[in-house]
CSV table of C-alpha atoms in Angstrom, one decimal:
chain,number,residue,atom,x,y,z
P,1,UNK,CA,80.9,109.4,108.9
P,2,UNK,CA,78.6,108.2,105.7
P,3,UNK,CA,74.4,108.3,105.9
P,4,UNK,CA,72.8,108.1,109.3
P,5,UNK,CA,76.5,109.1,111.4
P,6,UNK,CA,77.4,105.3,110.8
P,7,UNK,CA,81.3,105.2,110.5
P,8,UNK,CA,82.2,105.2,106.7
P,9,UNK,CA,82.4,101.5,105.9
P,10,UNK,CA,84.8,100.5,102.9
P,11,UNK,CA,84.9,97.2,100.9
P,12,UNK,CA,88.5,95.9,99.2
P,13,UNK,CA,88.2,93.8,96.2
P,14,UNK,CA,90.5,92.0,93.9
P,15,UNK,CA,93.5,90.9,96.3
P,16,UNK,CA,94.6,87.7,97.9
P,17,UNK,CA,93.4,88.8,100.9
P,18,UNK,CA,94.4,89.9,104.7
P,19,UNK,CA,96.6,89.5,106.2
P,20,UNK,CA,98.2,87.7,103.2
P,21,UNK,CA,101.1,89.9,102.4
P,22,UNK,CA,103.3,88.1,99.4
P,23,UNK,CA,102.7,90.0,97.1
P,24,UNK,CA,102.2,94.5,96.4
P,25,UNK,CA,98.3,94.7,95.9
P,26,UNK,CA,98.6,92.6,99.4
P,27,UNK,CA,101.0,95.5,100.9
P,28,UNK,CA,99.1,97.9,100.1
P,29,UNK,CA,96.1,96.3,101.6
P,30,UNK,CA,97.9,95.9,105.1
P,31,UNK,CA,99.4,99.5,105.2
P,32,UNK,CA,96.3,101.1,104.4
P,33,UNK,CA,93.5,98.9,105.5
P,34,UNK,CA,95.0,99.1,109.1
P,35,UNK,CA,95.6,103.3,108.8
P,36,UNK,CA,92.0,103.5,108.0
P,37,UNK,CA,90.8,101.5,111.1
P,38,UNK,CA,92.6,104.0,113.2
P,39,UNK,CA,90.6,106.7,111.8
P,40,UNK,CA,87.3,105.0,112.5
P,41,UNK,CA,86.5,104.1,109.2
P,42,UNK,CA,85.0,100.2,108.9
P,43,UNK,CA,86.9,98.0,106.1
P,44,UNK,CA,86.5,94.9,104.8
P,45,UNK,CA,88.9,92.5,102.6
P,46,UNK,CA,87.9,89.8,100.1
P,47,UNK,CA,90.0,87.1,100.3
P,48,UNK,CA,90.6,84.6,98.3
P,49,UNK,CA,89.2,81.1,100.7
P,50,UNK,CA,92.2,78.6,99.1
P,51,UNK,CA,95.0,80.6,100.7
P,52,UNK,CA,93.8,80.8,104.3
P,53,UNK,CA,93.8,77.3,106.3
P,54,UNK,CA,92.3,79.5,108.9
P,55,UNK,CA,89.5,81.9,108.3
P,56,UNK,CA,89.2,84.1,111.0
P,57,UNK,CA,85.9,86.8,110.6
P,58,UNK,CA,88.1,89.6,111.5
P,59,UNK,CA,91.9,90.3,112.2
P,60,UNK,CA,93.0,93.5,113.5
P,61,UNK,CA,90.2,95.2,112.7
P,62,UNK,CA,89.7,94.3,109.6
P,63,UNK,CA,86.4,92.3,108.4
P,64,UNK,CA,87.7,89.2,106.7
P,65,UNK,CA,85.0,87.5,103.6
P,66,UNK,CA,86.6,84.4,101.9
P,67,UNK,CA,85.0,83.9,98.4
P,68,UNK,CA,86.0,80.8,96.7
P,69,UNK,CA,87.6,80.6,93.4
P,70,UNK,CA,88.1,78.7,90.0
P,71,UNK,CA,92.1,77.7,91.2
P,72,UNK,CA,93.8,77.8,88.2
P,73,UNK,CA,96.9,80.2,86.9
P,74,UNK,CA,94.2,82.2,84.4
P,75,UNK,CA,90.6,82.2,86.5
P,76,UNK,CA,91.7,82.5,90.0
P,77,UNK,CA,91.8,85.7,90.1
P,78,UNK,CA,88.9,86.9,88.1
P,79,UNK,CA,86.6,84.1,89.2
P,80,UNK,CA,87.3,85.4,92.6
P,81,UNK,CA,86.9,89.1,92.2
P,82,UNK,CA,83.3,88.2,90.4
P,83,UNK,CA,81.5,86.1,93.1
P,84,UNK,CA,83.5,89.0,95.6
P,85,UNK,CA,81.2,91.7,93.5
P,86,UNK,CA,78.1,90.0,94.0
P,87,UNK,CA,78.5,89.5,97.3
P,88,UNK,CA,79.5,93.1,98.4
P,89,UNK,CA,76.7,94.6,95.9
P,90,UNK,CA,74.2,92.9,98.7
P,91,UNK,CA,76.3,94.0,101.8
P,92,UNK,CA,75.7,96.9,103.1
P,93,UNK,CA,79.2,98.9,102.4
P,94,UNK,CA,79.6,102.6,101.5
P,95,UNK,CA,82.1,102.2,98.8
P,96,UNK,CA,83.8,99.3,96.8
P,97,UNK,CA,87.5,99.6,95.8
P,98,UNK,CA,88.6,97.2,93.5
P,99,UNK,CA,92.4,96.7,92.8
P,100,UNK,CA,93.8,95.2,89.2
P,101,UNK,CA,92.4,96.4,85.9
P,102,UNK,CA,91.5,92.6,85.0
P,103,UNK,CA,88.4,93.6,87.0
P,104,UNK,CA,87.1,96.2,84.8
P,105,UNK,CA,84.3,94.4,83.4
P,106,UNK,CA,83.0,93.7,87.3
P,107,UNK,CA,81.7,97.3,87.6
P,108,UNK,CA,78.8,97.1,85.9
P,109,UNK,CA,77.6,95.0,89.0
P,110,UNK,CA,78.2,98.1,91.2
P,111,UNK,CA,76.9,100.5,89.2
P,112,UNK,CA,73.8,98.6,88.1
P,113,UNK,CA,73.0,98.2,92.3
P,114,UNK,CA,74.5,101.7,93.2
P,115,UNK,CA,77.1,101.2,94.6
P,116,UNK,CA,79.7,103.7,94.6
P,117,UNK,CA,82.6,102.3,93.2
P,118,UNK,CA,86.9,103.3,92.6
P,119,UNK,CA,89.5,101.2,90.8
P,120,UNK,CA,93.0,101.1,91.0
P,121,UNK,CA,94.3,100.1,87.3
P,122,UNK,CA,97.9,99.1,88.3
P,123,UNK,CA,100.2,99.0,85.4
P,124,UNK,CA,100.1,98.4,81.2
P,125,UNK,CA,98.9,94.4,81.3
P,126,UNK,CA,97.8,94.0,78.0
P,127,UNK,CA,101.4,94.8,77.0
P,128,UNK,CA,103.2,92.0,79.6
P,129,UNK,CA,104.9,88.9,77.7
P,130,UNK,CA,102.8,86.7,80.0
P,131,UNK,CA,99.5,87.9,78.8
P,132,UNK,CA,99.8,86.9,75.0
P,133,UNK,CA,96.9,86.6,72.8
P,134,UNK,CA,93.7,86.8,74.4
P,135,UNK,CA,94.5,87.0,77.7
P,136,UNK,CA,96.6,90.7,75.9
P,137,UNK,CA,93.4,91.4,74.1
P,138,UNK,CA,91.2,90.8,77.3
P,139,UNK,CA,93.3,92.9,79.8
P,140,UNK,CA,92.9,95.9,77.4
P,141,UNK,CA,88.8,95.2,76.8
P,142,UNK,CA,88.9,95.1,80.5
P,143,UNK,CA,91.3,98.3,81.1
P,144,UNK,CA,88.8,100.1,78.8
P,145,UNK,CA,85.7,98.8,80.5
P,146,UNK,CA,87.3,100.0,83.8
P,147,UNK,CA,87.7,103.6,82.5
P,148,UNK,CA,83.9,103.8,82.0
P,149,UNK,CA,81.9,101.4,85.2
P,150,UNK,CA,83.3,103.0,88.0
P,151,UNK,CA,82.8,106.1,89.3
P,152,UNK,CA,86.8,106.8,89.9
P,153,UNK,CA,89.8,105.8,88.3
P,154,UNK,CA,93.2,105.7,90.1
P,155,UNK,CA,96.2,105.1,88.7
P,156,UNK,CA,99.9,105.0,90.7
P,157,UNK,CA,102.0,107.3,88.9
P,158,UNK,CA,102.4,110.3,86.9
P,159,UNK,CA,103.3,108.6,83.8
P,160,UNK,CA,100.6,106.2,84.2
P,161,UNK,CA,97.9,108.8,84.6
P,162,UNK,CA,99.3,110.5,81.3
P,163,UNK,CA,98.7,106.7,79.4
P,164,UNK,CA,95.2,106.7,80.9
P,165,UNK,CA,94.4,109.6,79.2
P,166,UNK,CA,96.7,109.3,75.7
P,167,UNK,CA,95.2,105.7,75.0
P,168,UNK,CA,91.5,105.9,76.5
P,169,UNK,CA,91.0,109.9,77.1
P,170,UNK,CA,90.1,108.7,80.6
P,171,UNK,CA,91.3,111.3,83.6
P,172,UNK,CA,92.1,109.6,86.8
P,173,UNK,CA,93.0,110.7,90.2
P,174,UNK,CA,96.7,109.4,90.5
P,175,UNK,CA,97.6,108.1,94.2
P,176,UNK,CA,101.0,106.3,94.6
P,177,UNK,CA,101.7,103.4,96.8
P,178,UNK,CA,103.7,103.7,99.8
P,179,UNK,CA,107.5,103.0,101.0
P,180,UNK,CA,108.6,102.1,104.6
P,181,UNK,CA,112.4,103.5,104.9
P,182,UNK,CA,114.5,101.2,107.1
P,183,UNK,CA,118.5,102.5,108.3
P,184,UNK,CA,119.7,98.8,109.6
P,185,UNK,CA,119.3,95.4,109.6
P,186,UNK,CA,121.2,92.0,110.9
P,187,UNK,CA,124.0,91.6,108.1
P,188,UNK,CA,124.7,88.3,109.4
P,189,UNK,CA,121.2,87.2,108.0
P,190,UNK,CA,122.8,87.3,104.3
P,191,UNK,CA,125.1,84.4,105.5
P,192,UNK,CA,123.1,81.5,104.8
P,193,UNK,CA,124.3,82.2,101.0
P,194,UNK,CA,127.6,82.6,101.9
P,195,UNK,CA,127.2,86.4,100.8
P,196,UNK,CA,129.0,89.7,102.6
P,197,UNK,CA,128.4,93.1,102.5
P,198,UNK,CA,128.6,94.5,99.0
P,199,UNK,CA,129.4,91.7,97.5
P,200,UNK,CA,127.0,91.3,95.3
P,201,UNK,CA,124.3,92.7,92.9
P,202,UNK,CA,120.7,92.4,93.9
P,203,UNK,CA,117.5,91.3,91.7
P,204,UNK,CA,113.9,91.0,93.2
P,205,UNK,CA,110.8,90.2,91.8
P,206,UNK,CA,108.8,87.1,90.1
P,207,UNK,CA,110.6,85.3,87.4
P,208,UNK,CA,108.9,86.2,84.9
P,209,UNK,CA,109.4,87.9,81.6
P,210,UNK,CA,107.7,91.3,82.4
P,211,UNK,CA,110.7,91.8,84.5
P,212,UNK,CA,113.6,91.1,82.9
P,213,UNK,CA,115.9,89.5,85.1
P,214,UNK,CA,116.7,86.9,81.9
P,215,UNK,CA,118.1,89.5,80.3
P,216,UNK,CA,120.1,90.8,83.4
P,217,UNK,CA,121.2,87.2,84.4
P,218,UNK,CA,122.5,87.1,80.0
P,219,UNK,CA,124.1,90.7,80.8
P,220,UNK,CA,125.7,89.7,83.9
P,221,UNK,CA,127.3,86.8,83.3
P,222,UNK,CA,128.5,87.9,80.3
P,223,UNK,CA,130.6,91.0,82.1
P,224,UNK,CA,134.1,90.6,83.9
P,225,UNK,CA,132.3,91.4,87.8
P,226,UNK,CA,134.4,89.6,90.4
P,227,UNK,CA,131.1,90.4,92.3
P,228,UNK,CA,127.7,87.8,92.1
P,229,UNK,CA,124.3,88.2,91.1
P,230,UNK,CA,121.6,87.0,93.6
P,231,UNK,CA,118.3,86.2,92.6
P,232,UNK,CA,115.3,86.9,94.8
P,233,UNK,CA,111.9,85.3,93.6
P,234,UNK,CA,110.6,82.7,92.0
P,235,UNK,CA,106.7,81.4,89.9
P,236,UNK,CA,104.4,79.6,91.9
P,237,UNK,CA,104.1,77.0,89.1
P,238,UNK,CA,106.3,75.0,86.7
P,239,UNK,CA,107.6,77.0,84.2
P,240,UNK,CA,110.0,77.1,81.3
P,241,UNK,CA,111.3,80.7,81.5
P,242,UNK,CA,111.9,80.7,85.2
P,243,UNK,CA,113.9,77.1,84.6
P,244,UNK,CA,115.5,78.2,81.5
P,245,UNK,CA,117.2,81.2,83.6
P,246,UNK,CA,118.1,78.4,86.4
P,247,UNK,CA,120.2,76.7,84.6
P,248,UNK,CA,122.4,79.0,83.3
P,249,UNK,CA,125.9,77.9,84.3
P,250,UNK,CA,127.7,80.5,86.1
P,251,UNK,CA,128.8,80.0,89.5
P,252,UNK,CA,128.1,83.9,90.4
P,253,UNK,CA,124.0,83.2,90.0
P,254,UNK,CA,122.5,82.3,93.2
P,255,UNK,CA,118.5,81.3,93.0
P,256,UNK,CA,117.2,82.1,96.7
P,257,UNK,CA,113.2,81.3,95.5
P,258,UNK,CA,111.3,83.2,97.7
P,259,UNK,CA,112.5,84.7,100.8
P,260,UNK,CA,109.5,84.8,102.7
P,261,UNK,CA,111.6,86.3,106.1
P,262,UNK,CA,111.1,90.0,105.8
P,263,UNK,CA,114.4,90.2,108.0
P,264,UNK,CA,116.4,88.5,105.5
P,265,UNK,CA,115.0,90.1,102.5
P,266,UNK,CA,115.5,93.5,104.2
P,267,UNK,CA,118.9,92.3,105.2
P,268,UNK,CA,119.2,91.3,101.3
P,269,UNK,CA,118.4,95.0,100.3
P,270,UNK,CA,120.9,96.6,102.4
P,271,UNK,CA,124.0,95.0,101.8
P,272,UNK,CA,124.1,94.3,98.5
P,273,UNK,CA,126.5,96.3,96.2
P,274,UNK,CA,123.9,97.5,93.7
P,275,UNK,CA,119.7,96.5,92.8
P,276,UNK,CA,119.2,96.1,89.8
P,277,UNK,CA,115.2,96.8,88.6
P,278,UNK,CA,114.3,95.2,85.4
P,279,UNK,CA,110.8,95.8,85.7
P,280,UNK,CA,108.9,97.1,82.7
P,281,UNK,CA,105.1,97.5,82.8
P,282,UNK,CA,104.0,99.4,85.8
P,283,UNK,CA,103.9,102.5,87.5
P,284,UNK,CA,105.0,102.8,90.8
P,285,UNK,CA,106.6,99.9,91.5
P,286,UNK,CA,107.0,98.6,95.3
P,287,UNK,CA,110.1,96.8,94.9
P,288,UNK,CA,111.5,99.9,93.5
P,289,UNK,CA,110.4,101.5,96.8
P,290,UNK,CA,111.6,99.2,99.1
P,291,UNK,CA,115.5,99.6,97.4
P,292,UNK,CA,114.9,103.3,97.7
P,293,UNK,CA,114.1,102.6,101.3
P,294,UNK,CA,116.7,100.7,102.4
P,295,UNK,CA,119.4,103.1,100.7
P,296,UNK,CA,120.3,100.9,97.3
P,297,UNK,CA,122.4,102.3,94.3
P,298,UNK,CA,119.6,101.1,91.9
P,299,UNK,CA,120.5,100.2,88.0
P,300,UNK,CA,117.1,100.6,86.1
P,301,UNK,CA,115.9,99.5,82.8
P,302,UNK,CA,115.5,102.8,80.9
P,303,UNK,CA,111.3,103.2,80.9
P,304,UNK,CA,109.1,106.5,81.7
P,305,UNK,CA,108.0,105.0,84.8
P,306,UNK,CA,111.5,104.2,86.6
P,307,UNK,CA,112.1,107.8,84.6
P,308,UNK,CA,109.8,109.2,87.4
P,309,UNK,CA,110.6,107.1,90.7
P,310,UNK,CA,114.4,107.9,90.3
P,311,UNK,CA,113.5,111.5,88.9
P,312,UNK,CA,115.2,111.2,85.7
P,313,UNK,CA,118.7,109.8,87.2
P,314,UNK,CA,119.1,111.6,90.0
P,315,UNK,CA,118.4,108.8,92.2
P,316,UNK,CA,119.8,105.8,89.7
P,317,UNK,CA,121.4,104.7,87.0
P,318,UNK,CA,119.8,103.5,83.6
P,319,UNK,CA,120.4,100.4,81.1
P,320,UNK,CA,118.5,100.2,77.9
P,321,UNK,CA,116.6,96.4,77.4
P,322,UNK,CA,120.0,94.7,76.0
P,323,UNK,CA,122.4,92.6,77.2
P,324,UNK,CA,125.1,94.3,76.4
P,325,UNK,CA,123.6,97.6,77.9
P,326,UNK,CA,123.5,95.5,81.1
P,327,UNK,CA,126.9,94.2,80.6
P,328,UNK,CA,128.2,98.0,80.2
P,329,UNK,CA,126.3,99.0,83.7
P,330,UNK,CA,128.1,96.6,85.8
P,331,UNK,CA,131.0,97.4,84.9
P,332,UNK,CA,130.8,100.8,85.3
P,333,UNK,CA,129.0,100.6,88.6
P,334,UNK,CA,131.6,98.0,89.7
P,335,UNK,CA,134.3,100.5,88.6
P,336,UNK,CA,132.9,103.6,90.6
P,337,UNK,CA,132.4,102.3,94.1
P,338,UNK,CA,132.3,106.1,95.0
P,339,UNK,CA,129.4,106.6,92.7
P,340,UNK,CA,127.3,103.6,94.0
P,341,UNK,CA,128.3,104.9,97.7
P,342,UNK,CA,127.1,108.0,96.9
P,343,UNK,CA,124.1,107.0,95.3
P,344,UNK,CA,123.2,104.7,98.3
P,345,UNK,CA,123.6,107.7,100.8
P,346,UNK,CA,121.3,109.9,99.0
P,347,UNK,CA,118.8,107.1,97.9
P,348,UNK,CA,116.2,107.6,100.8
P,349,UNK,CA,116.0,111.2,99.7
P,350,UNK,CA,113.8,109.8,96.8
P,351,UNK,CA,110.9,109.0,98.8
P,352,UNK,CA,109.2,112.0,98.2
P,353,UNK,CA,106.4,112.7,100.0
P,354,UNK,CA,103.7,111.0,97.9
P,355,UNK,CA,105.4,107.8,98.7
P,356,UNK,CA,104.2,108.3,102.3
P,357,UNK,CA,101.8,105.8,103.3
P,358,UNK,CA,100.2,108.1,105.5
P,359,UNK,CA,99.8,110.2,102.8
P,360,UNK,CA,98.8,107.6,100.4
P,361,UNK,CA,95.8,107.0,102.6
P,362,UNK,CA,95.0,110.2,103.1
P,363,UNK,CA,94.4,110.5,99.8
P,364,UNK,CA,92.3,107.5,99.7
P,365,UNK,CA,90.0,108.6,103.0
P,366,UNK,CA,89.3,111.5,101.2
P,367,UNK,CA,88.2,110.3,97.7
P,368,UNK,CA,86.1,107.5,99.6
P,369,UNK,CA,84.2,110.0,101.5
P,370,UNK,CA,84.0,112.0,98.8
P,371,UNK,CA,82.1,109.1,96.7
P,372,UNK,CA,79.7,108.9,99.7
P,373,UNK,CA,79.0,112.2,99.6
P,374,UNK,CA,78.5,111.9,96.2
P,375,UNK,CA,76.0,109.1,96.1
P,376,UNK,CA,73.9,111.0,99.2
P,377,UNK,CA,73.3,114.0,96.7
P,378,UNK,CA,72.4,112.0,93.6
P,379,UNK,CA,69.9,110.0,96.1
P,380,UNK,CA,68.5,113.4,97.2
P,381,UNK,CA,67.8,114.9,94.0
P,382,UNK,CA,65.8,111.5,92.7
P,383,UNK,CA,63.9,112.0,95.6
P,384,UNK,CA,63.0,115.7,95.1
P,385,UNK,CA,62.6,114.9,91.6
């Protein structure tokens, strides 16, 4: 409960929206927002008004606000996330969480009204190859801003929390994001690509360069695999990377574009031969999760983050950010089918529990309370002052 025994009422910025779910911020809106519900506690999403045809006030028990937004590829988002801050700086919430470090800036709305405020930084964006220039130079003015606004910092791994504080001497409370483990799923869904079980490697994840899968697709079809590659994801936009990687000739490649069936995608994860994560910039990364959960043998480029999700190997394999790296892993994974079996038996054993959702919003009930505990002091001591 927050002032007057009203149930503690919480306010979730800087996502597409509920119950959107394409996306991790979007995830992690839906596994939490609902979790907190059940305990009593009053949340409301943001949403971004172009993505929902219908706008229904509340779904689930979730309070729905649609803000509008500048819709382009570079303003969407922020132009969203400010009009959201206005609005929930006159509303009448307990706390404001905002997701996405772009949003940094943004809390000097809530603390200039009051508001008790927590961010969740997500990963390194002002180092991703699709944030040149000044959109680079912005995301770190804006990662910096965040580290001073708000009155919390979160970040979703160890190894993120430890860059916080190298690079802006900012502590933060470090909450992960959760997994959901799944043992089975219909195998024949894998058909409609004329795939079988183990029969081929795995990559999921927007096409884009922060990811890598360019440089597996060049790695790949470069080794001897009898096996193919299948390529989950795709941009919402035109765009020469993602088209440049299309067109490679080899018939091994197979381009799904998005696989919007959770069936299918699960189906994807558990009967493919290997996963292999190329992704660079994050923390805790929820694609990373879900092949965890579903029991992959997961091939993952060599950084400090996919260091601490597979606990330094003992949950994966590691290839450095060449092709020929790449081209030296599959064939080595495809020549120890013992090793990848082995790897997938033990994989769900990596889901420690800090990648518990229930957990995860434990840890999020308690630092919003604590906020609102905080503010109702700070109030009291102006007034007895």
């Amino acid at each position: 409960m927050s002032k007057n025994n009203k149930p503690l009422h919480v306010a979730i910025v800087g996502t597409r929206g509920y119950p959107y779910v394409y996306g991790g911020y979007e995830t992690f809106v839906k596994e939490m927002g609902e979790r907190l519900v059940q305990r009593g506690i009053e949340v409301t999403v943001y949403c971004h008004a172009p993505l929902f045809e219908k706008k229904p006030k509340k779904v689930n028990g979730i309070n729905l606000v649609y803000i509008p937004c500048v819709e382009t590829k570079s303003l969407s988002q922020l132009t969203n996330s400010l009009l959201s801050m206005i609005h929930v700086c006159f509303s009448k919430v307990d706390v404001v969480f905002v997701v996405n470090s772009a949003n940094g800036p943004f809390g000097i709305l809530t603390k200039a009204f009051g508001k008790p405020s927590t961010i969740n930084v997500d990963g390194l964006e002002w180092l991703r190859p699709k944030w040149k220039g000044l959109g680079a130079r912005y995301y770190l003015f804006a990662s910096r801003l965040a580290t001073k606004l708000y009155d919390q910092l979160i970040t979703d791994s160890d190894e993120m929390e430890k860059i916080y504080l190298e690079k802006f001497n900012a502590p933060s409370k470090m909450i992960a994001y959760g997994a959901n483990p799944r043992l089975s799923s219909d195998s024949t869904l894998i058909e409609e690509w004329d795939l079988q079980k183990q029969s081929y490697f795995l990559i999921v994840g927007r096409l884009i360069p922060d990811n890598n899968a360019d440089l597996i697709v060049e790695g790949f079809v470069k080794s001897k695999s009898k096996r193919k590659l299948v390529i989950v994801g795709d941009v919402p936009y035109h765009d020469k990377f993602a088209q440049r990687m299309k067109q490679v000739d080899d018939k091994r490649l197979i381009f799904t574009g998005y696989v919007r069936d959770q069936e299918q995608l699960a189906s994807l994860y558990h009967n493919c031969f290997a996963y292999f994560h190329g992704h660079e910039y994050g923390g805790t990364n929820p694609a990373m999760l879900k092949a965890l959960g579903y029991g992959c043998a997961i091939l993952a480029l060599d950084t400090r983050f996919n260091q601490e999700m597979l606990q330094k190997g003992k949950f994966g394999w590691y290839f450095d950010k060449n092709a020929a790296s790449v081209v030296d892993i599959t064939e080595k994974a495809e020549s120890s089918p013992e090793k990848m079996e082995n790897l997938r038996e033990h994989a769900r054993e990596g889901l420690t529990d800090k990648y518990n959702w229930d957990v995860v919003t434990d840890e999020y009930e308690t630092l919003f309370k604590a906020l609102c505990k905080r503010k109702i002091k700070e109030n009291l001591v102006e007034i007895n002052y």
